[in-house]
């Protein structure tokens, strides 16, 4: 950790991360007794890319709707950008770019026109002028280019594919260069190339200071993009931790070798598990282990510290019984 003189502005900034989304005991019951969100305490800090995970029906979209004031929580407290929601929505929402399941647009209008209209009808931060039609037009053009719709922005939205509509929803979220993006499955319906483009866009936005909260089912994407993970299981938050901590080395070393049998014989009881050419070795330092294997004439194709995969972590923490249909 960097050191700074006690009491200096820098040390204060370093030690007290600004909380951008904070909930306490957030609960949402739907008619019929469905406990969609069950007492969750979320904490998203400025600069995070927060990955909000959970199976179908676990409560992600409902949580996002509560955060944005689109549905009223049954109980609990919500603060977004330091202000109480939904009470302070008029000052909070203009600073937030949001994309929630199934973004709506007028089919007979172009993507560009839809963005200009949505922006013109939206609320904006206190003291900030909305800009004229030309300004909005320029920002719409820029947002369309950011999401890869530059070439089709003038075409009617009714001719857009699912992935193009999703990109348009993302463009709408970007229109006001928000400090916080709340995105419910932003890559829903996108092809692999599109998923990569959006990942790169979100990564670039985060580098320039945008905090991002996104729900997703794509664990590989989350693993590449997110700094912090929250996992919902049947409405309950069963995990909330920095990804780096979750994926810290386990202390074991993975070795892949075409001479795995000889390696196992050499290392004896240190080998915890062997699966074909792959060995899991405990109590060893990677560089030392590598030198020992190579000096004994054992070929090494891969060697490195073992890290747990997000997929395994999610599976372990989720109580879902196999074959059970979500509520
Ligand atoms: N308007 C509603 N009325 C009644 N129940 C609802 C309503 N909206 C959601 N639910 C229920 O709340 C639970 C959580 O749904 P939610 O849409 O938040 O899940 P999700 O995690 O977003 O799922 P998915 O991954 O499929 O998008 C589900 O049991 C769902 O049936
Ligand atoms: Mg959902």
mmCIF file of C-alpha atoms and ligand atoms in Angstrom:
data_model
loop_
_atom_site.group_PDB
_atom_site.id
_atom_site.type_symbol
_atom_site.label_atom_id
_atom_site.label_comp_id
_atom_site.label_asym_id
_atom_site.label_seq_id
_atom_site.Cartn_x
_atom_site.Cartn_y
_atom_site.Cartn_z
ATOM 1 C CA UNK A 1 0.000 0.000 0.000
ATOM 2 C CA UNK A 2 1.218 3.499 -0.801
ATOM 3 C CA UNK A 3 2.136 5.605 2.170
ATOM 4 C CA UNK A 4 1.257 9.267 2.517
ATOM 5 C CA UNK A 5 1.729 11.716 5.369
ATOM 6 C CA UNK A 6 -0.978 11.201 7.992
ATOM 7 C CA UNK A 7 -3.812 13.659 7.620
ATOM 8 C CA UNK A 8 -2.923 14.609 4.048
ATOM 9 C CA UNK A 9 -5.631 14.709 1.428
ATOM 10 C CA UNK A 10 -4.021 11.777 -0.342
ATOM 11 C CA UNK A 11 -4.040 9.496 2.690
ATOM 12 C CA UNK A 12 -7.696 10.318 3.336
ATOM 13 C CA UNK A 13 -8.604 9.537 -0.269
ATOM 14 C CA UNK A 14 -6.633 6.287 -0.153
ATOM 15 C CA UNK A 15 -8.120 5.025 3.071
ATOM 16 C CA UNK A 16 -11.768 5.913 2.605
ATOM 17 C CA UNK A 17 -13.112 4.537 -0.640
ATOM 18 C CA UNK A 18 -16.199 6.370 -1.786
ATOM 19 C CA UNK A 19 -19.257 4.145 -1.660
ATOM 20 C CA UNK A 20 -21.323 4.608 -4.800
ATOM 21 C CA UNK A 21 -24.065 2.034 -4.188
ATOM 22 C CA UNK A 22 -24.983 1.028 -0.667
ATOM 23 C CA UNK A 23 -27.962 -1.009 0.488
ATOM 24 C CA UNK A 24 -28.920 -2.283 3.921
ATOM 25 C CA UNK A 25 -31.400 -5.090 4.291
ATOM 26 C CA UNK A 26 -32.844 -4.461 0.834
ATOM 27 C CA UNK A 27 -35.913 -6.667 0.501
ATOM 28 C CA UNK A 28 -38.557 -7.023 -2.184
ATOM 29 C CA UNK A 29 -41.612 -9.224 -1.764
ATOM 30 C CA UNK A 30 -43.955 -9.700 -4.688
ATOM 31 C CA UNK A 31 -47.618 -10.600 -4.423
ATOM 32 C CA UNK A 32 -48.001 -14.282 -3.652
ATOM 33 C CA UNK A 33 -45.178 -14.140 -1.124
ATOM 34 C CA UNK A 34 -42.290 -14.370 -3.601
ATOM 35 C CA UNK A 35 -39.240 -13.093 -1.720
ATOM 36 C CA UNK A 36 -37.365 -11.902 -4.834
ATOM 37 C CA UNK A 37 -34.719 -9.961 -2.883
ATOM 38 C CA UNK A 38 -34.068 -10.984 0.678
ATOM 39 C CA UNK A 39 -32.229 -8.569 2.967
ATOM 40 C CA UNK A 40 -29.173 -7.761 0.890
ATOM 41 C CA UNK A 41 -26.343 -5.399 1.867
ATOM 42 C CA UNK A 42 -24.604 -4.265 -1.307
ATOM 43 C CA UNK A 43 -21.502 -2.135 -1.387
ATOM 44 C CA UNK A 44 -20.085 -0.804 -4.627
ATOM 45 C CA UNK A 45 -17.111 1.557 -4.418
ATOM 46 C CA UNK A 46 -16.137 4.299 -6.858
ATOM 47 C CA UNK A 47 -13.959 2.854 -9.604
ATOM 48 C CA UNK A 48 -15.309 -0.691 -9.209
ATOM 49 C CA UNK A 49 -16.475 -2.894 -12.029
ATOM 50 C CA UNK A 50 -18.913 -4.873 -9.906
ATOM 51 C CA UNK A 51 -20.144 -8.188 -11.312
ATOM 52 C CA UNK A 52 -23.580 -9.115 -9.970
ATOM 53 C CA UNK A 53 -24.068 -12.847 -10.455
ATOM 54 C CA UNK A 54 -26.859 -15.299 -9.790
ATOM 55 C CA UNK A 55 -28.975 -17.980 -11.445
ATOM 56 C CA UNK A 56 -32.179 -17.222 -13.361
ATOM 57 C CA UNK A 57 -34.777 -15.910 -10.950
ATOM 58 C CA UNK A 58 -32.257 -15.186 -8.172
ATOM 59 C CA UNK A 59 -33.292 -11.512 -7.994
ATOM 60 C CA UNK A 60 -30.732 -9.557 -10.041
ATOM 61 C CA UNK A 61 -33.161 -7.578 -12.186
ATOM 62 C CA UNK A 62 -35.417 -6.882 -9.214
ATOM 63 C CA UNK A 63 -32.415 -5.517 -7.284
ATOM 64 C CA UNK A 64 -31.416 -3.325 -10.229
ATOM 65 C CA UNK A 65 -34.986 -2.029 -10.516
ATOM 66 C CA UNK A 66 -35.000 -1.176 -6.816
ATOM 67 C CA UNK A 67 -31.664 0.661 -7.105
ATOM 68 C CA UNK A 68 -33.030 2.775 -9.936
ATOM 69 C CA UNK A 69 -36.374 3.427 -8.243
ATOM 70 C CA UNK A 70 -38.285 1.490 -10.933
ATOM 71 C CA UNK A 71 -39.915 -0.691 -8.287
ATOM 72 C CA UNK A 72 -40.400 0.146 -4.649
ATOM 73 C CA UNK A 73 -38.493 -2.014 -2.151
ATOM 74 C CA UNK A 74 -40.609 -3.636 0.561
ATOM 75 C CA UNK A 75 -38.020 -2.732 3.194
ATOM 76 C CA UNK A 76 -34.386 -1.721 3.616
ATOM 77 C CA UNK A 77 -32.293 1.308 2.738
ATOM 78 C CA UNK A 78 -30.761 2.265 -0.609
ATOM 79 C CA UNK A 79 -28.160 4.930 -1.307
ATOM 80 C CA UNK A 80 -26.883 5.655 -4.799
ATOM 81 C CA UNK A 81 -24.116 8.240 -5.288
ATOM 82 C CA UNK A 82 -24.477 9.133 -1.625
ATOM 83 C CA UNK A 83 -28.186 9.949 -1.786
ATOM 84 C CA UNK A 84 -31.249 8.039 -0.631
ATOM 85 C CA UNK A 85 -33.217 6.260 -3.328
ATOM 86 C CA UNK A 86 -35.905 6.483 -4.527
ATOM 87 C CA UNK A 87 -36.508 9.766 -2.630
ATOM 88 C CA UNK A 88 -33.598 11.617 -4.264
ATOM 89 C CA UNK A 89 -34.126 10.102 -7.714
ATOM 90 C CA UNK A 90 -34.491 13.479 -9.397
ATOM 91 C CA UNK A 91 -30.916 14.421 -8.507
ATOM 92 C CA UNK A 92 -29.389 10.916 -8.636
ATOM 93 C CA UNK A 93 -30.779 9.425 -11.849
ATOM 94 C CA UNK A 94 -29.403 12.013 -14.269
ATOM 95 C CA UNK A 95 -25.906 11.005 -13.076
ATOM 96 C CA UNK A 96 -26.570 7.295 -13.721
ATOM 97 C CA UNK A 97 -26.638 5.494 -17.052
ATOM 98 C CA UNK A 98 -28.931 2.467 -16.888
ATOM 99 C CA UNK A 99 -29.790 -0.511 -19.044
ATOM 100 C CA UNK A 100 -32.462 -2.846 -17.699
ATOM 101 C CA UNK A 101 -33.867 -6.026 -19.314
ATOM 102 C CA UNK A 102 -35.479 -5.480 -22.709
ATOM 103 C CA UNK A 103 -34.710 -1.812 -23.463
ATOM 104 C CA UNK A 104 -37.635 -0.060 -25.178
ATOM 105 C CA UNK A 105 -37.442 2.051 -28.345
ATOM 106 C CA UNK A 106 -39.783 3.396 -31.033
ATOM 107 C CA UNK A 107 -39.596 0.966 -33.960
ATOM 108 C CA UNK A 108 -40.513 3.459 -36.667
ATOM 109 C CA UNK A 109 -37.768 5.901 -35.632
ATOM 110 C CA UNK A 110 -34.048 5.574 -36.267
ATOM 111 C CA UNK A 111 -31.643 4.578 -33.504
ATOM 112 C CA UNK A 112 -30.216 8.091 -33.595
ATOM 113 C CA UNK A 113 -33.638 9.734 -33.285
ATOM 114 C CA UNK A 114 -34.557 7.427 -30.397
ATOM 115 C CA UNK A 115 -31.459 8.492 -28.470
ATOM 116 C CA UNK A 116 -32.083 12.195 -29.074
ATOM 117 C CA UNK A 117 -35.715 11.881 -27.971
ATOM 118 C CA UNK A 118 -34.922 9.843 -24.842
ATOM 119 C CA UNK A 119 -32.284 12.368 -23.836
ATOM 120 C CA UNK A 120 -34.562 15.333 -24.476
ATOM 121 C CA UNK A 121 -37.283 13.817 -22.281
ATOM 122 C CA UNK A 122 -34.950 12.763 -19.467
ATOM 123 C CA UNK A 123 -33.990 14.664 -16.358
ATOM 124 C CA UNK A 124 -30.525 16.104 -16.079
ATOM 125 C CA UNK A 125 -28.246 16.987 -13.183
ATOM 126 C CA UNK A 126 -28.991 20.168 -11.322
ATOM 127 C CA UNK A 127 -27.285 23.148 -12.890
ATOM 128 C CA UNK A 128 -26.406 21.265 -16.081
ATOM 129 C CA UNK A 129 -27.978 22.483 -19.255
ATOM 130 C CA UNK A 130 -29.252 19.808 -21.580
ATOM 131 C CA UNK A 131 -27.720 21.384 -24.635
ATOM 132 C CA UNK A 132 -29.511 22.103 -27.848
ATOM 133 C CA UNK A 133 -30.735 19.665 -30.430
ATOM 134 C CA UNK A 134 -27.389 19.762 -32.227
ATOM 135 C CA UNK A 135 -25.509 18.942 -29.044
ATOM 136 C CA UNK A 136 -27.829 16.009 -28.346
ATOM 137 C CA UNK A 137 -27.451 14.907 -31.959
ATOM 138 C CA UNK A 138 -23.666 14.924 -31.643
ATOM 139 C CA UNK A 139 -23.773 12.939 -28.428
ATOM 140 C CA UNK A 140 -26.154 10.410 -30.004
ATOM 141 C CA UNK A 141 -23.764 9.993 -32.944
ATOM 142 C CA UNK A 142 -20.886 9.473 -30.531
ATOM 143 C CA UNK A 143 -22.797 6.970 -28.365
ATOM 144 C CA UNK A 144 -23.856 4.983 -31.458
ATOM 145 C CA UNK A 145 -20.232 4.825 -32.588
ATOM 146 C CA UNK A 146 -19.125 3.695 -29.105
ATOM 147 C CA UNK A 147 -21.452 0.677 -29.217
ATOM 148 C CA UNK A 148 -20.662 -0.190 -32.838
ATOM 149 C CA UNK A 149 -23.935 1.047 -34.348
ATOM 150 C CA UNK A 150 -22.382 3.968 -36.257
ATOM 151 C CA UNK A 151 -23.266 2.480 -39.643
ATOM 152 C CA UNK A 152 -26.926 1.685 -38.865
ATOM 153 C CA UNK A 153 -27.881 4.593 -36.598
ATOM 154 C CA UNK A 154 -30.066 6.169 -39.293
ATOM 155 C CA UNK A 155 -32.096 2.964 -39.913
ATOM 156 C CA UNK A 156 -35.493 2.385 -38.245
ATOM 157 C CA UNK A 157 -35.151 0.370 -35.039
ATOM 158 C CA UNK A 158 -37.841 -2.129 -36.138
ATOM 159 C CA UNK A 159 -35.215 -3.550 -38.503
ATOM 160 C CA UNK A 160 -32.653 -4.022 -35.708
ATOM 161 C CA UNK A 161 -31.627 -7.489 -34.542
ATOM 162 C CA UNK A 162 -31.759 -8.475 -30.853
ATOM 163 C CA UNK A 163 -28.067 -7.669 -30.428
ATOM 164 C CA UNK A 164 -28.466 -4.307 -32.187
ATOM 165 C CA UNK A 165 -31.352 -3.370 -29.873
ATOM 166 C CA UNK A 166 -29.230 -4.292 -26.892
ATOM 167 C CA UNK A 167 -26.409 -2.085 -28.197
ATOM 168 C CA UNK A 168 -28.894 0.756 -28.668
ATOM 169 C CA UNK A 169 -29.969 0.367 -25.032
ATOM 170 C CA UNK A 170 -26.333 0.627 -24.018
ATOM 171 C CA UNK A 171 -25.891 3.730 -26.191
ATOM 172 C CA UNK A 172 -28.846 5.304 -24.370
ATOM 173 C CA UNK A 173 -27.115 4.599 -21.057
ATOM 174 C CA UNK A 174 -23.952 6.322 -22.319
ATOM 175 C CA UNK A 175 -25.633 9.467 -23.680
ATOM 176 C CA UNK A 176 -24.899 11.637 -20.647
ATOM 177 C CA UNK A 177 -21.413 10.346 -19.905
ATOM 178 C CA UNK A 178 -22.616 9.101 -16.514
ATOM 179 C CA UNK A 179 -20.326 8.591 -13.527
ATOM 180 C CA UNK A 180 -22.137 5.335 -12.711
ATOM 181 C CA UNK A 181 -23.413 2.727 -15.162
ATOM 182 C CA UNK A 182 -25.975 0.167 -13.950
ATOM 183 C CA UNK A 183 -26.318 -2.530 -16.592
ATOM 184 C CA UNK A 184 -28.559 -5.581 -16.367
ATOM 185 C CA UNK A 185 -27.011 -8.231 -18.615
ATOM 186 C CA UNK A 186 -25.490 -5.760 -21.065
ATOM 187 C CA UNK A 187 -24.261 -8.475 -23.421
ATOM 188 C CA UNK A 188 -27.607 -10.276 -23.658
ATOM 189 C CA UNK A 189 -28.099 -11.405 -27.274
ATOM 190 C CA UNK A 190 -24.664 -10.270 -28.433
ATOM 191 C CA UNK A 191 -22.398 -12.471 -30.544
ATOM 192 C CA UNK A 192 -18.855 -13.287 -29.315
ATOM 193 C CA UNK A 193 -17.354 -10.387 -31.265
ATOM 194 C CA UNK A 194 -20.002 -8.047 -29.800
ATOM 195 C CA UNK A 195 -19.355 -9.341 -26.288
ATOM 196 C CA UNK A 196 -15.670 -8.579 -26.710
ATOM 197 C CA UNK A 197 -16.372 -5.098 -28.074
ATOM 198 C CA UNK A 198 -18.643 -4.264 -25.142
ATOM 199 C CA UNK A 199 -16.104 -5.629 -22.678
ATOM 200 C CA UNK A 200 -13.433 -3.393 -24.202
ATOM 201 C CA UNK A 201 -15.783 -0.394 -24.162
ATOM 202 C CA UNK A 202 -16.702 -0.921 -20.497
ATOM 203 C CA UNK A 203 -13.078 -1.438 -19.605
ATOM 204 C CA UNK A 204 -12.109 1.832 -21.342
ATOM 205 C CA UNK A 205 -14.948 3.717 -19.621
ATOM 206 C CA UNK A 206 -13.835 2.339 -16.266
ATOM 207 C CA UNK A 207 -10.244 3.427 -16.910
ATOM 208 C CA UNK A 208 -11.477 6.984 -17.397
ATOM 209 C CA UNK A 209 -13.349 6.914 -14.078
ATOM 210 C CA UNK A 210 -16.795 5.401 -14.672
ATOM 211 C CA UNK A 211 -17.992 3.029 -11.954
ATOM 212 C CA UNK A 212 -19.822 0.044 -13.434
ATOM 213 C CA UNK A 213 -22.361 -2.285 -11.822
ATOM 214 C CA UNK A 214 -23.385 -5.090 -14.150
ATOM 215 C CA UNK A 215 -25.335 -8.281 -13.858
ATOM 216 C CA UNK A 216 -24.261 -11.166 -16.043
ATOM 217 C CA UNK A 217 -24.361 -14.904 -16.583
ATOM 218 C CA UNK A 218 -21.088 -14.913 -18.499
ATOM 219 C CA UNK A 219 -18.582 -15.908 -15.849
ATOM 220 C CA UNK A 220 -15.624 -15.756 -18.235
ATOM 221 C CA UNK A 221 -16.514 -12.157 -19.108
ATOM 222 C CA UNK A 222 -16.998 -11.227 -15.467
ATOM 223 C CA UNK A 223 -13.675 -12.831 -14.638
ATOM 224 C CA UNK A 224 -11.912 -10.662 -17.231
ATOM 225 C CA UNK A 225 -13.691 -7.404 -16.511
ATOM 226 C CA UNK A 226 -14.813 -7.190 -12.893
ATOM 227 C CA UNK A 227 -12.925 -6.061 -9.808
ATOM 228 C CA UNK A 228 -15.575 -7.097 -7.294
ATOM 229 C CA UNK A 229 -18.166 -9.860 -7.238
ATOM 230 C CA UNK A 230 -21.588 -10.107 -5.626
ATOM 231 C CA UNK A 231 -23.440 -13.420 -5.860
ATOM 232 C CA UNK A 232 -27.170 -13.821 -5.313
ATOM 233 C CA UNK A 233 -28.768 -17.135 -4.437
ATOM 234 C CA UNK A 234 -32.560 -17.096 -4.145
ATOM 235 C CA UNK A 235 -32.650 -13.456 -3.251
ATOM 236 C CA UNK A 236 -29.797 -13.619 -0.736
ATOM 237 C CA UNK A 237 -26.319 -12.181 -1.189
ATOM 238 C CA UNK A 238 -24.104 -15.168 -0.450
ATOM 239 C CA UNK A 239 -20.809 -13.618 -1.525
ATOM 240 C CA UNK A 240 -19.396 -10.109 -1.932
ATOM 241 C CA UNK A 241 -15.652 -9.835 -2.339
ATOM 242 C CA UNK A 242 -12.902 -8.412 -4.507
ATOM 243 C CA UNK A 243 -12.232 -10.800 -7.384
ATOM 244 C CA UNK A 244 -8.479 -10.667 -6.708
ATOM 245 C CA UNK A 245 -9.084 -12.084 -3.224
ATOM 246 C CA UNK A 246 -11.348 -14.844 -4.536
ATOM 247 C CA UNK A 247 -8.822 -15.764 -7.165
ATOM 248 C CA UNK A 248 -5.718 -15.498 -4.980
ATOM 249 C CA UNK A 249 -3.302 -18.431 -5.359
ATOM 250 C CA UNK A 250 -4.436 -21.450 -3.332
ATOM 251 C CA UNK A 251 -0.866 -22.308 -2.328
ATOM 252 C CA UNK A 252 -0.735 -25.352 -4.601
ATOM 253 C CA UNK A 253 1.125 -25.532 -7.912
ATOM 254 C CA UNK A 254 -0.278 -26.914 -11.150
ATOM 255 C CA UNK A 255 2.199 -28.811 -13.296
ATOM 256 C CA UNK A 256 1.489 -30.155 -16.764
ATOM 257 C CA UNK A 257 4.121 -32.552 -18.031
ATOM 258 C CA UNK A 258 4.329 -35.323 -20.634
ATOM 259 C CA UNK A 259 6.480 -37.080 -18.008
ATOM 260 C CA UNK A 260 3.816 -36.788 -15.286
ATOM 261 C CA UNK A 261 4.345 -40.332 -14.005
ATOM 262 C CA UNK A 262 8.069 -39.724 -13.428
ATOM 263 C CA UNK A 263 7.311 -36.336 -11.904
ATOM 264 C CA UNK A 264 4.849 -37.942 -9.490
ATOM 265 C CA UNK A 265 7.407 -40.582 -8.497
ATOM 266 C CA UNK A 266 10.032 -37.887 -7.870
ATOM 267 C CA UNK A 267 7.741 -35.655 -5.805
ATOM 268 C CA UNK A 268 6.100 -38.466 -3.821
ATOM 269 C CA UNK A 269 3.703 -37.317 -1.098
ATOM 270 C CA UNK A 270 3.778 -33.704 -2.299
ATOM 271 C CA UNK A 271 1.510 -34.667 -5.208
ATOM 272 C CA UNK A 272 -2.035 -34.178 -4.053
ATOM 273 C CA UNK A 273 -3.759 -35.177 -7.241
ATOM 274 C CA UNK A 274 -2.890 -36.481 -10.686
ATOM 275 C CA UNK A 275 -5.086 -36.388 -13.744
ATOM 276 C CA UNK A 276 -3.270 -37.557 -16.893
ATOM 277 C CA UNK A 277 -0.468 -35.067 -17.574
ATOM 278 C CA UNK A 278 -1.707 -32.681 -14.890
ATOM 279 C CA UNK A 279 -0.384 -32.739 -11.325
ATOM 280 C CA UNK A 280 -1.407 -30.712 -8.309
ATOM 281 C CA UNK A 281 1.555 -30.204 -6.007
ATOM 282 C CA UNK A 282 1.379 -28.870 -2.453
ATOM 283 C CA UNK A 283 3.992 -27.161 -0.329
ATOM 284 C CA UNK A 284 6.160 -26.070 -3.249
ATOM 285 C CA UNK A 285 7.387 -22.759 -4.570
ATOM 286 C CA UNK A 286 6.822 -22.667 -8.374
ATOM 287 C CA UNK A 287 10.345 -21.582 -9.387
ATOM 288 C CA UNK A 288 12.014 -24.106 -7.066
ATOM 289 C CA UNK A 289 9.705 -26.892 -8.203
ATOM 290 C CA UNK A 290 10.364 -26.076 -11.853
ATOM 291 C CA UNK A 291 14.130 -26.161 -11.352
ATOM 292 C CA UNK A 292 13.891 -29.516 -9.553
ATOM 293 C CA UNK A 293 11.787 -31.125 -12.281
ATOM 294 C CA UNK A 294 13.934 -29.834 -15.134
ATOM 295 C CA UNK A 295 17.204 -30.822 -13.429
ATOM 296 C CA UNK A 296 15.817 -34.357 -13.158
ATOM 297 C CA UNK A 297 15.177 -34.473 -16.901
ATOM 298 C CA UNK A 298 11.397 -34.055 -16.570
ATOM 299 C CA UNK A 299 9.824 -32.006 -19.354
ATOM 300 C CA UNK A 300 7.469 -29.258 -18.153
ATOM 301 C CA UNK A 301 4.776 -27.906 -20.518
ATOM 302 C CA UNK A 302 3.072 -25.692 -17.960
ATOM 303 C CA UNK A 303 3.746 -24.726 -14.357
ATOM 304 C CA UNK A 304 2.178 -22.079 -12.168
ATOM 305 C CA UNK A 305 0.282 -21.292 -8.986
ATOM 306 C CA UNK A 306 -3.214 -22.791 -8.790
ATOM 307 C CA UNK A 307 -6.052 -20.244 -8.773
ATOM 308 C CA UNK A 308 -9.692 -21.112 -8.308
ATOM 309 C CA UNK A 309 -12.029 -20.501 -11.212
ATOM 310 C CA UNK A 310 -14.991 -18.210 -10.706
ATOM 311 C CA UNK A 311 -17.216 -21.012 -11.972
ATOM 312 C CA UNK A 312 -16.108 -23.278 -9.119
ATOM 313 C CA UNK A 313 -16.494 -20.516 -6.532
ATOM 314 C CA UNK A 314 -20.027 -19.729 -7.728
ATOM 315 C CA UNK A 315 -21.003 -23.388 -7.729
ATOM 316 C CA UNK A 316 -19.663 -23.918 -4.233
ATOM 317 C CA UNK A 317 -21.431 -20.885 -2.761
ATOM 318 C CA UNK A 318 -24.765 -21.513 -4.430
ATOM 319 C CA UNK A 319 -27.116 -23.787 -2.584
ATOM 320 C CA UNK A 320 -29.076 -24.822 -5.641
ATOM 321 C CA UNK A 321 -29.916 -28.484 -5.573
ATOM 322 C CA UNK A 322 -29.254 -30.074 -8.930
ATOM 323 C CA UNK A 323 -32.250 -30.298 -11.206
ATOM 324 C CA UNK A 324 -34.331 -27.903 -9.153
ATOM 325 C CA UNK A 325 -36.245 -25.334 -11.170
ATOM 326 C CA UNK A 326 -35.728 -21.800 -9.893
ATOM 327 C CA UNK A 327 -38.744 -20.060 -8.369
HETATM 328 N N1 LIG B 1 -43.349 -8.229 -11.266
HETATM 329 C C1 LIG B 1 -43.190 -9.390 -10.633
HETATM 330 N N2 LIG B 1 -44.222 -9.994 -10.004
HETATM 331 C C2 LIG B 1 -44.070 -11.154 -9.330
HETATM 332 N N3 LIG B 1 -42.892 -11.816 -9.252
HETATM 333 C C3 LIG B 1 -41.836 -11.274 -9.861
HETATM 334 C C4 LIG B 1 -41.922 -10.041 -10.584
HETATM 335 N N4 LIG B 1 -40.681 -9.749 -11.088
HETATM 336 C C5 LIG B 1 -39.874 -10.751 -10.688
HETATM 337 N N5 LIG B 1 -40.559 -11.659 -9.954
HETATM 338 C C6 LIG B 1 -39.998 -12.877 -9.339
HETATM 339 O O1 LIG B 1 -38.877 -12.478 -8.561
HETATM 340 C C7 LIG B 1 -37.840 -13.439 -8.641
HETATM 341 C C8 LIG B 1 -36.578 -12.769 -9.114
HETATM 342 O O2 LIG B 1 -36.727 -12.366 -10.470
HETATM 343 P P1 LIG B 1 -35.642 -11.489 -11.232
HETATM 344 O O3 LIG B 1 -36.203 -11.114 -12.560
HETATM 345 O O4 LIG B 1 -35.183 -10.400 -10.344
HETATM 346 O O5 LIG B 1 -34.452 -12.544 -11.405
HETATM 347 P P2 LIG B 1 -33.091 -12.446 -12.237
HETATM 348 O O6 LIG B 1 -31.999 -12.810 -11.288
HETATM 349 O O7 LIG B 1 -33.003 -11.143 -12.924
HETATM 350 O O8 LIG B 1 -33.270 -13.633 -13.290
HETATM 351 P P3 LIG B 1 -32.717 -13.772 -14.806
HETATM 352 O O9 LIG B 1 -31.298 -14.258 -14.689
HETATM 353 O O10 LIG B 1 -33.595 -14.829 -15.396
HETATM 354 O O11 LIG B 1 -32.844 -12.447 -15.489
HETATM 355 C C9 LIG B 1 -38.356 -14.535 -9.561
HETATM 356 O O12 LIG B 1 -38.902 -15.549 -8.750
HETATM 357 C C10 LIG B 1 -39.442 -13.864 -10.357
HETATM 358 O O13 LIG B 1 -40.440 -14.788 -10.735
HETATM 359 MG MG1 LIG B 2 -32.849 -10.608 -14.914
#
